[in-house]
Amino acid sequence: MDIRQLSPTHAVSPQIAVEDIPAIAEAGFTTIICNRPDAEVPPSHQSATIETAAQAAGLNFVVNPVTHQSLNMDMVAAQKAAIDAADGPTLAYCASGTRCSIVWSLTQAGSIPTDEIINATAAAGYDLGGMRGQLDALAQG
C-alpha cells in the first residue's frame, strides 16, 4: 500500500486490497473513497468487496468512479461532499492515485491557491502542473 498525503486530512493511493483495510483504519482514516471503476479490476478488488471490508472495520466508504474521459464537475462535487462529510481523514484510491489527485485538486480550486494545490500533488509524486489554467479558471468562478 502506497498512501500519499495531499493535505493533513486527505490522502490518495493506488488500488487497495481487502488486506489493506486494517492498516488504513490504524492510520486514522475514517472514510475511503473509491475513484476506480469496477470494470478495471477483478472481483476481488471491486468496490463492493472493498466496501464490505471497510464497513466491517468501522470505516465509511464512498464510490465515485472516475475515468479521465468521463470526469465532470458532478463527480468533483460528489468527491468534495464525501470529503466534507467525513468525520476524520479521507483516503481516495484509483489505479495509481493520479485520478484521485486530479479530482482532489479540482475540489480545492478557489479554496487554496493554485500553487499550493500543484505543490501538494507534486510532493506526492503527481505532476498536475498542466492543470494550472483549469484550476485558476475554477478559482475565479
Short mmCIF file of C-alpha atoms in Angstrom, two decimals:
data_model
loop_
_atom_site.label_atom_id
_atom_site.label_comp_id
_atom_site.label_asym_id
_atom_site.label_seq_id
_atom_site.Cartn_x
_atom_site.Cartn_y
_atom_site.Cartn_z
CA MET A 1 0.00 0.00 0.00
CA ASP A 2 1.32 3.41 -1.02
CA ILE A 3 -0.53 6.20 0.81
CA ARG A 4 0.44 9.73 -0.27
CA GLN A 5 -0.72 12.77 1.73
CA LEU A 6 -2.10 15.72 -0.22
CA SER A 7 -3.27 17.62 2.85
CA PRO A 8 -3.39 16.99 6.58
CA THR A 9 -6.83 15.41 6.16
CA HIS A 10 -6.73 13.84 2.68
CA ALA A 11 -4.52 11.24 1.04
CA VAL A 12 -4.53 9.23 -2.16
CA SER A 13 -3.35 5.77 -3.05
CA PRO A 14 -3.06 3.31 -5.88
CA GLN A 15 -5.50 0.38 -5.75
CA ILE A 16 -6.04 -1.02 -2.26
CA ALA A 17 -6.98 -4.58 -1.29
CA VAL A 18 -9.12 -6.06 1.46
CA GLU A 19 -5.91 -6.92 3.32
CA ASP A 20 -5.01 -3.21 3.46
CA ILE A 21 -8.15 -2.16 5.35
CA PRO A 22 -6.82 -2.80 8.90
CA ALA A 23 -3.72 -0.68 8.21
CA ILE A 24 -5.87 2.08 6.72
CA ALA A 25 -8.04 2.12 9.84
CA GLU A 26 -4.96 2.04 12.10
CA ALA A 27 -3.54 5.02 10.19
CA GLY A 28 -6.57 7.03 11.34
CA PHE A 29 -8.57 7.27 8.14
CA THR A 30 -12.33 7.31 8.68
CA THR A 31 -13.54 7.38 5.07
CA ILE A 32 -12.34 5.62 1.95
CA ILE A 33 -13.33 6.99 -1.46
CA CYS A 34 -13.17 4.62 -4.41
CA ASN A 35 -12.42 6.50 -7.64
CA ARG A 36 -11.74 3.34 -9.64
CA PRO A 37 -14.48 1.87 -11.87
CA ASP A 38 -15.21 -1.79 -11.24
CA ALA A 39 -14.65 -2.58 -14.92
CA GLU A 40 -10.93 -2.01 -14.36
CA VAL A 41 -10.41 -4.60 -11.64
CA PRO A 42 -11.12 -8.26 -10.86
CA PRO A 43 -13.99 -9.13 -8.46
CA SER A 44 -11.54 -9.34 -5.54
CA HIS A 45 -10.84 -5.60 -5.89
CA GLN A 46 -14.24 -4.27 -6.92
CA SER A 47 -15.90 -1.60 -4.83
CA ALA A 48 -18.49 -3.87 -3.15
CA THR A 49 -15.76 -6.21 -1.90
CA ILE A 50 -13.62 -3.35 -0.56
CA GLU A 51 -16.71 -1.65 0.89
CA THR A 52 -17.70 -4.75 2.87
CA ALA A 53 -14.24 -4.94 4.43
CA ALA A 54 -14.13 -1.19 5.10
CA GLN A 55 -17.51 -1.18 6.82
CA ALA A 56 -16.53 -4.22 8.89
CA ALA A 57 -13.56 -2.16 10.11
CA GLY A 58 -15.84 0.76 11.01
CA LEU A 59 -14.87 2.92 8.03
CA ASN A 60 -17.19 4.89 5.78
CA PHE A 61 -16.96 4.01 2.09
CA VAL A 62 -17.94 6.17 -0.88
CA VAL A 63 -17.99 5.07 -4.52
CA ASN A 64 -17.25 7.81 -7.06
CA PRO A 65 -15.82 6.05 -10.14
CA VAL A 66 -13.82 8.36 -12.38
CA THR A 67 -12.13 7.94 -15.73
CA HIS A 68 -10.12 10.63 -17.46
CA GLN A 69 -12.71 10.65 -20.26
CA SER A 70 -15.78 10.82 -18.02
CA LEU A 71 -14.56 13.23 -15.32
CA ASN A 72 -17.10 16.03 -14.87
CA MET A 73 -17.99 18.62 -12.27
CA ASP A 74 -20.74 16.41 -10.79
CA MET A 75 -18.03 13.89 -9.89
CA VAL A 76 -15.94 16.69 -8.42
CA ALA A 77 -18.93 17.84 -6.35
CA ALA A 78 -19.54 14.27 -5.15
CA GLN A 79 -15.89 13.96 -4.11
CA LYS A 80 -16.00 17.28 -2.26
CA ALA A 81 -19.21 16.25 -0.50
CA ALA A 82 -17.61 12.96 0.61
CA ILE A 83 -14.51 14.74 1.89
CA ASP A 84 -16.57 17.44 3.66
CA ALA A 85 -18.91 14.86 5.26
CA ALA A 86 -16.07 12.74 6.63
CA ASP A 87 -15.61 12.71 10.38
CA GLY A 88 -11.85 12.37 10.00
CA PRO A 89 -9.13 11.91 7.39
CA THR A 90 -10.10 10.55 3.97
CA LEU A 91 -8.24 8.21 1.63
CA ALA A 92 -9.14 8.11 -2.05
CA TYR A 93 -7.84 5.40 -4.36
CA CYS A 94 -7.74 4.56 -8.06
CA ALA A 95 -5.21 2.70 -10.23
CA SER A 96 -2.21 4.91 -9.43
CA GLY A 97 -3.59 7.80 -7.36
CA THR A 98 -3.44 10.20 -10.30
CA ARG A 99 -7.20 10.43 -10.91
CA CYS A 100 -7.76 10.89 -7.18
CA SER A 101 -5.21 13.71 -7.16
CA ILE A 102 -6.87 15.37 -10.13
CA VAL A 103 -10.32 15.21 -8.53
CA TRP A 104 -8.97 16.48 -5.19
CA SER A 105 -7.23 19.36 -6.98
CA LEU A 106 -10.49 20.36 -8.64
CA THR A 107 -12.29 20.24 -5.27
CA GLN A 108 -9.71 22.63 -3.82
CA ALA A 109 -9.71 25.21 -6.63
CA GLY A 110 -10.73 28.53 -5.15
CA SER A 111 -10.25 27.32 -1.57
CA ILE A 112 -6.48 27.23 -1.59
CA PRO A 113 -4.07 28.89 -4.02
CA THR A 114 -3.33 27.03 -7.25
CA ASP A 115 0.38 26.93 -6.43
CA GLU A 116 -0.36 25.13 -3.14
CA ILE A 117 -2.54 22.57 -4.95
CA ILE A 118 0.12 21.89 -7.58
CA ASN A 119 2.90 21.76 -4.96
CA ALA A 120 0.93 19.33 -2.77
CA THR A 121 0.29 16.94 -5.63
CA ALA A 122 3.88 17.25 -6.87
CA ALA A 123 5.21 16.43 -3.40
CA ALA A 124 3.08 13.28 -3.52
CA GLY A 125 4.53 12.34 -6.91
CA TYR A 126 1.78 13.62 -9.22
CA ASP A 127 2.70 16.34 -11.73
CA LEU A 128 -0.51 18.29 -12.30
CA GLY A 129 1.16 21.50 -13.48
CA GLY A 130 -0.71 21.17 -16.76
CA MET A 131 -3.94 21.82 -14.85
CA ARG A 132 -2.90 25.30 -13.74
CA GLY A 133 -5.17 27.11 -16.23
CA GLN A 134 -8.18 24.97 -15.33
CA LEU A 135 -7.58 25.40 -11.59
CA ASP A 136 -7.16 29.16 -11.98
CA ALA A 137 -10.35 29.37 -14.04
CA LEU A 138 -12.32 27.41 -11.42
CA ALA A 139 -10.90 29.58 -8.66
CA GLN A 140 -12.16 32.69 -10.42
CA GLY A 141 -15.63 31.16 -10.58
#
